[in-house]
Coordinates of C-alpha atoms in Angstrom, one line a residue:
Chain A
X1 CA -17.4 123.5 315.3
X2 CA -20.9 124.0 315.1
X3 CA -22.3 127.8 315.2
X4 CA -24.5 126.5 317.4
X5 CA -22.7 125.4 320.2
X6 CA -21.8 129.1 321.1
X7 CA -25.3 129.6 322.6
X8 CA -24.9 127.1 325.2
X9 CA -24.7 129.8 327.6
X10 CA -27.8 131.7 327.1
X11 CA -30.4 128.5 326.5
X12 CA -31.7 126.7 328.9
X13 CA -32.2 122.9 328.0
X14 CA -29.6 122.8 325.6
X15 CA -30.0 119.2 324.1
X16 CA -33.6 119.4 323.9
X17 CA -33.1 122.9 321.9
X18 CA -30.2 120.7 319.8
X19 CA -33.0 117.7 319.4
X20 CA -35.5 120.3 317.8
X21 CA -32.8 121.6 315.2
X22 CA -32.6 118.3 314.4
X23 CA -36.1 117.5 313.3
X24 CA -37.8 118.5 310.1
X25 CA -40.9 121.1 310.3
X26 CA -44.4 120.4 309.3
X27 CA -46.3 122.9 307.0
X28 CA -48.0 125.4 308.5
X29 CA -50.8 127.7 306.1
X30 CA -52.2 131.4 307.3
X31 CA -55.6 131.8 306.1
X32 CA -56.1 134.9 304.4
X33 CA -58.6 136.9 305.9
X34 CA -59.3 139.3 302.9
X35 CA -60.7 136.6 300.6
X36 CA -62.2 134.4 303.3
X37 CA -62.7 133.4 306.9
X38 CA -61.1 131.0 308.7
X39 CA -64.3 128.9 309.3
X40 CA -64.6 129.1 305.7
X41 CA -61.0 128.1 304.4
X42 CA -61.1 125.3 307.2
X43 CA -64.4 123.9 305.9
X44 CA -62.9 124.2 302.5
X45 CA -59.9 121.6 303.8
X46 CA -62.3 119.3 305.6
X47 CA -64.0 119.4 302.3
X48 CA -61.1 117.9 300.4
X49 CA -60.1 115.8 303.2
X50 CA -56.8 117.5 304.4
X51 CA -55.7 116.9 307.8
X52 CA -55.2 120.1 309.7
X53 CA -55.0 121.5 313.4
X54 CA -55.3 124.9 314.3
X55 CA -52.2 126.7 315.7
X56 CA -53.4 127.8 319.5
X57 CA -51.6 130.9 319.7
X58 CA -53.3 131.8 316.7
X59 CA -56.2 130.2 316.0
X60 CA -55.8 131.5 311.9
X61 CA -52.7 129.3 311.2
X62 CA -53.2 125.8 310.4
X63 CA -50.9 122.6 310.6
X64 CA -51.4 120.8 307.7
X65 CA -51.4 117.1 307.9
X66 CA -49.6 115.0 304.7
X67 CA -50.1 117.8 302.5
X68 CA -48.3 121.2 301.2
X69 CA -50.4 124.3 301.1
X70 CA -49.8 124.4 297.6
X71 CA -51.8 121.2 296.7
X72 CA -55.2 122.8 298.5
X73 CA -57.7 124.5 296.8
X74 CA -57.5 127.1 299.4
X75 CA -54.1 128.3 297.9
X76 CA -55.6 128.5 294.9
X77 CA -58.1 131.1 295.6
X78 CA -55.7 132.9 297.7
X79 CA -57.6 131.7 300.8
X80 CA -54.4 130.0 302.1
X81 CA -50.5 130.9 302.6
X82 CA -47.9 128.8 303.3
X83 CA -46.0 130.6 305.9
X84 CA -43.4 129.6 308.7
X85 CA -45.6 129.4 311.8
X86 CA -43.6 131.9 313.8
X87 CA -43.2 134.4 310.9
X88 CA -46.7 134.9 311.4
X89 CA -45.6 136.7 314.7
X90 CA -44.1 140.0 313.9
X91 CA -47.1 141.6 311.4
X92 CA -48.7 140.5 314.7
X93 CA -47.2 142.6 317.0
X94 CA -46.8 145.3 314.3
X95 CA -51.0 145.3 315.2
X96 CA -51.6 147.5 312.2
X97 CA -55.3 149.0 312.0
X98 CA -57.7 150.0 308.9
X99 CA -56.4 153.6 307.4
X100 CA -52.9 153.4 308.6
X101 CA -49.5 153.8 306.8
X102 CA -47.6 150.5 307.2
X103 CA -43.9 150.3 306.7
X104 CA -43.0 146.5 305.1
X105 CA -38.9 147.3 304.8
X106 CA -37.8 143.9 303.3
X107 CA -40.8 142.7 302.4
X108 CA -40.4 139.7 299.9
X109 CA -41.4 136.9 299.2
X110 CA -44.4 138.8 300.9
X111 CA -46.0 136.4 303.5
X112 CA -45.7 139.1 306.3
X113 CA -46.3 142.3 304.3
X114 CA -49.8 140.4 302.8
X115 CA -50.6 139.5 306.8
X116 CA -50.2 143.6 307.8
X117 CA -52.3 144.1 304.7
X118 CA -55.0 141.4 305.8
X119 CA -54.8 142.5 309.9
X120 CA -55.7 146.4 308.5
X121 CA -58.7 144.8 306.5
X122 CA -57.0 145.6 303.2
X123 CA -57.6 149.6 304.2
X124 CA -54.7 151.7 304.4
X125 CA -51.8 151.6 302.9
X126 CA -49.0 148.7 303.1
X127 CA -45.8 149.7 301.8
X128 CA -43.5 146.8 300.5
X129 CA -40.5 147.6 300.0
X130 CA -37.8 145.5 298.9
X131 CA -34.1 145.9 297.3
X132 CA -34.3 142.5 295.0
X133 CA -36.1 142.6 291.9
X134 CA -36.2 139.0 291.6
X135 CA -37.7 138.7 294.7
X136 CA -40.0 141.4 294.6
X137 CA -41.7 139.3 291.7
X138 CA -42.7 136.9 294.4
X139 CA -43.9 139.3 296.5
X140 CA -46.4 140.6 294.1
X141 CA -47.4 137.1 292.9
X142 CA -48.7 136.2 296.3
X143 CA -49.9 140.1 296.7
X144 CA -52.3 139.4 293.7
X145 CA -53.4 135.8 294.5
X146 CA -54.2 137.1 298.1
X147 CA -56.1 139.8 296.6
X148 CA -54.2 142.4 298.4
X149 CA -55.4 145.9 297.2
X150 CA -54.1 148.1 299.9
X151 CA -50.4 147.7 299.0
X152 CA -47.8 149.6 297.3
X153 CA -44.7 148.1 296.0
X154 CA -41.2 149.9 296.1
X155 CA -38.1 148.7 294.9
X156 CA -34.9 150.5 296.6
X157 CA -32.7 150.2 299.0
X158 CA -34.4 150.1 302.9
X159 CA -31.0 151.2 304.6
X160 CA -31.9 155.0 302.5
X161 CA -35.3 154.9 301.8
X162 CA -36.7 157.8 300.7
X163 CA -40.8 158.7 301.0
X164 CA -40.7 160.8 297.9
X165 CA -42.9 159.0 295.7
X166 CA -45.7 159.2 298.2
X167 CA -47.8 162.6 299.3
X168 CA -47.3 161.5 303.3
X169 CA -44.3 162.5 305.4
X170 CA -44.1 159.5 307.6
X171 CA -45.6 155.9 308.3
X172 CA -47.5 155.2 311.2
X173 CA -45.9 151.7 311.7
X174 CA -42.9 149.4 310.5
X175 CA -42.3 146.1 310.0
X176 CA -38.1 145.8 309.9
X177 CA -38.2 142.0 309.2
X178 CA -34.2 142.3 307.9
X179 CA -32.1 139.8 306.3
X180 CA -30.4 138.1 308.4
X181 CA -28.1 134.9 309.0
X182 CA -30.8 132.6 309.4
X183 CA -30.3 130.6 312.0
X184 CA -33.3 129.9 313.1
X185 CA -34.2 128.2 309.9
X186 CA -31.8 125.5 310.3
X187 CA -34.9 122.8 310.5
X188 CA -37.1 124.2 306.8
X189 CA -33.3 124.6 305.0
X190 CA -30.5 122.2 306.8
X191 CA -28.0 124.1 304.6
X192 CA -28.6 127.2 306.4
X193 CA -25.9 127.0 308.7
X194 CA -23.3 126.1 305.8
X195 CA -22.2 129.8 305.0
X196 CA -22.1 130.9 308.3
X197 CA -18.9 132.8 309.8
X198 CA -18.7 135.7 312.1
X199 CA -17.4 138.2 309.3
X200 CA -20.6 137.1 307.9
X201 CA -22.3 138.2 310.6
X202 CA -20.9 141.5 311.7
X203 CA -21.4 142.6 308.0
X204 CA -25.2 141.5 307.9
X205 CA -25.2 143.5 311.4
X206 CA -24.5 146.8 309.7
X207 CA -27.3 146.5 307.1
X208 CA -29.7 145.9 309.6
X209 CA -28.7 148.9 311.5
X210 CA -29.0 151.0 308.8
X211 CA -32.1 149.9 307.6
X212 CA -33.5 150.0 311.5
X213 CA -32.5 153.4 312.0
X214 CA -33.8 154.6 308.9
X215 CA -37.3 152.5 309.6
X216 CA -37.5 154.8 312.8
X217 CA -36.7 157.7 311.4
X218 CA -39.7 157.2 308.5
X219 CA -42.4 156.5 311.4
X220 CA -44.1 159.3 313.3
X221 CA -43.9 160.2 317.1
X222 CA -45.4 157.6 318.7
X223 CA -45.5 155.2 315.9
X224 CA -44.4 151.5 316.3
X225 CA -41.7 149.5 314.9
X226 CA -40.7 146.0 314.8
X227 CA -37.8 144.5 314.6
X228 CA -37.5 140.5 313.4
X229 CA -35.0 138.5 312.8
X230 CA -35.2 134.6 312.0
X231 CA -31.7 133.9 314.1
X232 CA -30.3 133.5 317.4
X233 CA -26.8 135.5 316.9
X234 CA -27.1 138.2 319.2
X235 CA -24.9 140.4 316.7
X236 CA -27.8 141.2 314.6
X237 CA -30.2 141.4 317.3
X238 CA -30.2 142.9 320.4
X239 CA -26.5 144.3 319.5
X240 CA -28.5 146.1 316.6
X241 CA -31.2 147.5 318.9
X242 CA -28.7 148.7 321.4
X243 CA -27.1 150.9 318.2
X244 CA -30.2 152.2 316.7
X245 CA -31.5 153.2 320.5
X246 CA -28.2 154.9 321.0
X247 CA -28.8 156.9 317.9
X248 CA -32.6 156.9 317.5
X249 CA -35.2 158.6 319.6
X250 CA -37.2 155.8 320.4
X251 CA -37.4 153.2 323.3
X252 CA -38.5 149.3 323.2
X253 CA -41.9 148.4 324.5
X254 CA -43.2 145.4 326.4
X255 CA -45.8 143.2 324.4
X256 CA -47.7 139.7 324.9
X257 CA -48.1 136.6 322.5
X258 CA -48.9 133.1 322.8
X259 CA -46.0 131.9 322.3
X260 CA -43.3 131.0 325.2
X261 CA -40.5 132.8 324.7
X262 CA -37.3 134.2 326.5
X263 CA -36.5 137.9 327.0
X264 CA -33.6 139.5 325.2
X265 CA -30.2 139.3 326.6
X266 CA -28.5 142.2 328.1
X267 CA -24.7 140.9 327.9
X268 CA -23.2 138.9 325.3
X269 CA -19.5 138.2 325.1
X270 CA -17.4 141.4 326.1
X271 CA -20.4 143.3 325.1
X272 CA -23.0 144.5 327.6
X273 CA -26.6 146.2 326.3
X274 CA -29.2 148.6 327.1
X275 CA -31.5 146.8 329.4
X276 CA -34.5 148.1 327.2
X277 CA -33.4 144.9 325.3
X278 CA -35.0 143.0 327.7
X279 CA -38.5 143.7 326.3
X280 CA -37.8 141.8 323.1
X281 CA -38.2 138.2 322.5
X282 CA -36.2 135.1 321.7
X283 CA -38.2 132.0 319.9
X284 CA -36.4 129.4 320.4
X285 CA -37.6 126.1 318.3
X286 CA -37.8 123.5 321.5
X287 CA -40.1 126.2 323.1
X288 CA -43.0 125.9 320.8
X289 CA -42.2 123.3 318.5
X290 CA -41.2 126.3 315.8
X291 CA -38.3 127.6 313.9
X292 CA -36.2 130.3 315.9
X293 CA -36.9 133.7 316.0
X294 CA -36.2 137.3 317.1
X295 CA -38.7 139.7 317.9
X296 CA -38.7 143.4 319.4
X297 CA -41.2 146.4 319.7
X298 CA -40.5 149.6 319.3
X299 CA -42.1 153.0 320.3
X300 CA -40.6 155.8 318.3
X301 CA -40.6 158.7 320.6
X302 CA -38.9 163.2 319.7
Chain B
X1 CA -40.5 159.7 275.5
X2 CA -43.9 160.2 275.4
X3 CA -45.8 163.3 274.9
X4 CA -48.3 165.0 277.7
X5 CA -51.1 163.1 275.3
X6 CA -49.8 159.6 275.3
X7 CA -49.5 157.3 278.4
X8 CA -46.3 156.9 280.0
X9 CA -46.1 153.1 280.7
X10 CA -43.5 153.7 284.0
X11 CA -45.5 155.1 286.3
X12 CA -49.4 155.5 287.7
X13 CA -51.2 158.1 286.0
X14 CA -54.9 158.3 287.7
X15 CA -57.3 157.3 285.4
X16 CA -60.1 160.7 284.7
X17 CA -63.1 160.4 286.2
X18 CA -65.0 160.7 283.0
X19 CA -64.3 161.1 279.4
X20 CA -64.4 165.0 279.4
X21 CA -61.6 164.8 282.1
X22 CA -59.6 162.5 279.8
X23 CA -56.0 164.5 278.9
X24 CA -54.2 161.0 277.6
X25 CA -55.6 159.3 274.4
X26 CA -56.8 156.2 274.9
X27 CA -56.8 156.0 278.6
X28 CA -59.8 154.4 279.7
X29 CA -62.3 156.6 282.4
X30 CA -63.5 155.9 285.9
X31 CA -66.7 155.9 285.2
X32 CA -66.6 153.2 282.1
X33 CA -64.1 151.0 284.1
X34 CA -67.2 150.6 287.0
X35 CA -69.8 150.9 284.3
X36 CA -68.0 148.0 282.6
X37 CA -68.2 146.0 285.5
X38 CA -71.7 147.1 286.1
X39 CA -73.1 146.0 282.8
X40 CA -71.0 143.4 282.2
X41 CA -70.6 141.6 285.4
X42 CA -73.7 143.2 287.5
X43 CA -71.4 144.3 289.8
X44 CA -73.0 146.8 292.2
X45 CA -70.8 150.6 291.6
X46 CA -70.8 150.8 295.2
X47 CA -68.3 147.7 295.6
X48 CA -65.4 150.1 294.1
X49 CA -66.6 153.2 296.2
X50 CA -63.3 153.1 297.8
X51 CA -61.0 152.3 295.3
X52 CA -58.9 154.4 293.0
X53 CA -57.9 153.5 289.2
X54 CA -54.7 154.1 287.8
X55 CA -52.7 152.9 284.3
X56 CA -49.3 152.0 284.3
X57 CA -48.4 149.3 281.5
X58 CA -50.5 150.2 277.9
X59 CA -54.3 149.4 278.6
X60 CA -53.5 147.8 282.3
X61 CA -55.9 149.2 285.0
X62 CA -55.0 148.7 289.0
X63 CA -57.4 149.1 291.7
X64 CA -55.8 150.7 294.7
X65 CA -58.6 150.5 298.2
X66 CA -57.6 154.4 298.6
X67 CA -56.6 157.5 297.5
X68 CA -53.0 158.9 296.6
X69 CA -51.8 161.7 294.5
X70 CA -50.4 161.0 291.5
X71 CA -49.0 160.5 289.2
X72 CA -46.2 157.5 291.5
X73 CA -43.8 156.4 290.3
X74 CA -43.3 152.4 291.9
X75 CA -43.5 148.8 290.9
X76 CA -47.0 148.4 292.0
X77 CA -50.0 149.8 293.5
X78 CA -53.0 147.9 294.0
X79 CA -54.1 145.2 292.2
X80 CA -54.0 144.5 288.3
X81 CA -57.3 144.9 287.4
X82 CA -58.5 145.0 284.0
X83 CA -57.3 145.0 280.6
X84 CA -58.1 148.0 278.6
X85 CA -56.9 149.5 275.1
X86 CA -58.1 146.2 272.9
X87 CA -61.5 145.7 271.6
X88 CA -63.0 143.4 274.6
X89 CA -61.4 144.7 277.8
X90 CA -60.7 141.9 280.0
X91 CA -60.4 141.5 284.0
X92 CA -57.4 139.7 285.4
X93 CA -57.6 136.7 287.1
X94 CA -56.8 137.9 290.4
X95 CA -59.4 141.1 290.3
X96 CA -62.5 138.1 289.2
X97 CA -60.9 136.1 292.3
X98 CA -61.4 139.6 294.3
X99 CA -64.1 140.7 293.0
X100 CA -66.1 138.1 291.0
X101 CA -68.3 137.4 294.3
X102 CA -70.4 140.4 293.7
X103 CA -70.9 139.5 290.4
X104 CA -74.5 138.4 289.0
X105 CA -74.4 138.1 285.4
X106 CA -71.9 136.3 283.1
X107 CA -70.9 134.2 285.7
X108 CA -70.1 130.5 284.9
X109 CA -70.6 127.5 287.6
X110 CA -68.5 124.6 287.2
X111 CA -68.4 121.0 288.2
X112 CA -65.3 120.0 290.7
X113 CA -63.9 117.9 287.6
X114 CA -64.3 120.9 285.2
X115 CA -62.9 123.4 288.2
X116 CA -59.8 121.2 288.0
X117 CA -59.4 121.0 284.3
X118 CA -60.1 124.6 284.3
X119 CA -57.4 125.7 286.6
X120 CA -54.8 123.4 284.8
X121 CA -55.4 125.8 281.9
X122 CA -57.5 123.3 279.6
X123 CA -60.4 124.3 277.2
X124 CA -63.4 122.4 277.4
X125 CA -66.9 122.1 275.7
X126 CA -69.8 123.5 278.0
X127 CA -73.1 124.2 277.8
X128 CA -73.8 127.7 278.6
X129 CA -76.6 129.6 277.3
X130 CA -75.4 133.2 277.9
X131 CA -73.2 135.9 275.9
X132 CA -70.3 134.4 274.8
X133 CA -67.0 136.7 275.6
X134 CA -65.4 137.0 278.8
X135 CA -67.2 135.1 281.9
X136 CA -66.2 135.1 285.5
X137 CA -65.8 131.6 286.4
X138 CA -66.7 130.1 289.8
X139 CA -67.1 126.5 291.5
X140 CA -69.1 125.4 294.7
X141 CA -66.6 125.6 298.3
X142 CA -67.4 125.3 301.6
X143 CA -70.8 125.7 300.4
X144 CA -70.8 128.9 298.5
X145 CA -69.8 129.7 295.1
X146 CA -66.4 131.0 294.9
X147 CA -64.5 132.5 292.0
X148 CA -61.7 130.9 289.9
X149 CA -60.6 133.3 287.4
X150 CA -61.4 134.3 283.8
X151 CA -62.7 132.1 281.1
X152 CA -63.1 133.1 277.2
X153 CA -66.3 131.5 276.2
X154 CA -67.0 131.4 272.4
X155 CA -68.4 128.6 269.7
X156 CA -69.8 126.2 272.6
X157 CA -65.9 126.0 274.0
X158 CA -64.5 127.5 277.7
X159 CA -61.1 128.8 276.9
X160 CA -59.1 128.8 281.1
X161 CA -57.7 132.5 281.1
X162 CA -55.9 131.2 284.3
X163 CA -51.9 132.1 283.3
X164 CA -49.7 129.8 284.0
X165 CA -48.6 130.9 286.6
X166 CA -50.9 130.7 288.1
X167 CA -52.0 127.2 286.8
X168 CA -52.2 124.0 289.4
X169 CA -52.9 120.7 289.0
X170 CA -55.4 120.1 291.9

């Protein structure tokens, strides 16, 4: 059986959300607003002749026509990123501003920690944390090229992070983009799907507790905290917030994008969740012509 | 181990503001690291007002847009920056990228053909009538000149500095 086919019963247009899983993405680029502006970089593509359109929901991503991001001369000079056009969402509704302490938890290959450090101006302080070392060299490869210089680059484990290296006591936001089964990413990687199993998923589940709870706990009364995930199974997503707002003082908050989207889901199975849950969203790929995603907000109260 | 005099290559140690500040041998100071940029580059002081310097690495320099107290003890913080502890200190290819734009001296313009060559790593023969050494290196986009990277000139021959990396065939 196909994982898929269990979420008949929470989305709507089911064979047009089957038809879009189906087809391959395009390649979407962020323009990097530290090194350049996006009138710039988009002159710079006319200039070779690539084919773009902007994204509307955010007029700084660009579709990019017959090409790969890489190829531009805009990548080169760190003007360009090649990033998933709804990745760009969640360092979005994170909304971090110039002088603040930024939580990235899992933050390689580094396309959403560089777009916190890029929305704060590149003033502040970006922390981007992540447990793989292999990755974490990809993360400051794109850091560098995208001239990031407000960042900080920590290697440990997110689930028991520990602020000790730093002279603050606690961030002012978090980005808690976790690992995650990957669903949603069935159209970039058609093997996605290929490990999948439910043992798979309640395990992944527990790490993205942990490494919730302990994002909340590291971010100061009244400090925000998002949660993403790039897959549908409601086990690591609103089943996770409903844990963590059980054991957490904090409470989920309402938010807008461009994007169409569905709310969270309150029941799921035999399980039933806080209604809070409701706030977050669901991206699902027929909706916007996108991968699939999972977004939530977060407003850490005590 | 290293003693309280020599640098410790895990971790960032703030680089002292001036030489009379220095406790590490060999660590290179604030004030020459904007000075070298000043003389060298023509890059106004004021650009790094709010930037911090620290080692970590023998002779590498990161520039950090803020302050921290250290010394830290992470993968990274900052940018790589420049190159110190060897006779010619060098900038990095990603702080010229970041930085190059203010610069107004030693700065080379390439063609489009020669920008290509250059950022596929190749050494060419170019006229340039200024001090040979290290040159930012910039092409025309969009209208303005933009940086590329780092390029050794010396004996009528521009050596790409880009590493490879960060190398593209464009």
């Amino acid at each position: 059986m196909d994982p898929l086919d269990r979420y008949e019963p929470i989305i709507d247009d089911f064979a047009a959300f089957r038809a879009a899983c189906e087809r391959p993405l395009g390649h979407v680029a962020r323009v990097n607003t530290i090194k350049t502006s996006v009138e710039r970089a988009k002159e710079a593509l006319d200039e070779e002749g690539v084919e773009f359109e902007s994204c509307e929901w955010q007029p700084g991503l660009v579709k990019l026509d017959g090409t790969t991001t890489g190829r531009t001369w805009g990548a080169f000079h760190g003007w360009l990123h090649g990033q998933e056009e709804v990745s760009a969402l969640p360092a979005t509704v994170c909304d971090p501003k110039p002088g603040e302490r930024v939580f990235a938890a899992c933050a390689a290959p580094g396309g959403k920690a560089t777009q916190l450090a890029a929305l704060a101006d590149d003033r502040g302080l970006v922390v981007a944390n992540d447990r793989n070392l292999g990755r974490l060299s990809a993360l400051r490869f794109n850091a560098e090229r995208l001239g990031v210089t407000s960042m900080a680059v920590t290697n440990r484990d997110a689930g028991n992070y520990s602020l000790a290296p730093f002279d603050f006591e606690a961030f002012d936001r978090a980005l808690v983009d976790v690992p995650c089964s990957c669903e949603g990413t069935i159209r970039k990687n058609p093997d996605a799907l290929d490990e999948w199993s439910r043992q798979r998923i309640e395990s992944i589940a527990g790490t993205q507790k942990s490494i919730l709870r302990r994002a909340v706990q590291a971010t100061k009364t009244g400090g925000t905290v998002v949660y993403s995930t790039c897959t549908f199974a409601p086990e690591e997503n609103e089943a996770v917030l409903d844990a963590v707002l059980e054991s957490e003082d904090c409470r989920l908050v309402e938010f807008e994008c461009g994007l169409e989207t569905r709310p969270g889901i309150t029941e799921w199975e035999d399980d039933r969740f806080d209604p809070g849950v409701e706030h977050a969203k669901r991206v699902y790929p027929h909706l916007n012509d996108t991968g699939g995603f999972f977004c939530a907000k977060l407003e850490v109260a005590g | 181990m290293s003693g309280p005099n020599e640098n410790d290559g895990s971790r960032f140690d703030r680089l002292p503001a001036t030489a009379a500040d220095r406790a590490v041998d060999g660590r290179a100071t604030r004030e020459a690291v904007v000075g070298f940029w000043t003389d060298r580059y023509g890059v106004s002081p004021a650009v790094f007002d709010e930037y911090s310097f620290w080692e970590k690495g023998a002779g590498k320099v990161w520039a950090f847009a803020g302050e921290m107290e250290g010394p830290v003890e992470i993968e990274a913080l900052g940018m790589t920056f420049l190159r110190t502890r060897q006779e010619h200190w060098k900038p990095t290819t990603d702080a010229a990228q970041r930085f190059g734009e203010h610069a107004t001296r030693n700065v080379i313009e390439l063609t489009r053909e020669e920008a290509r060559r250059f950022v596929a790593g190749e050494d060419q023969d170019i006229e340039w009538e200024g001090d040979w050494g290290y040159l930012v290196v910039a092409h025309d986009v969009a209208g303005e000149p933009e940086p590329l990277g780092v390029g050794l000139y010396l004996h009528d021959e521009l050596r790409s500095q880009i590493p490879k990396g960060r190398q593209r065939d464009l």
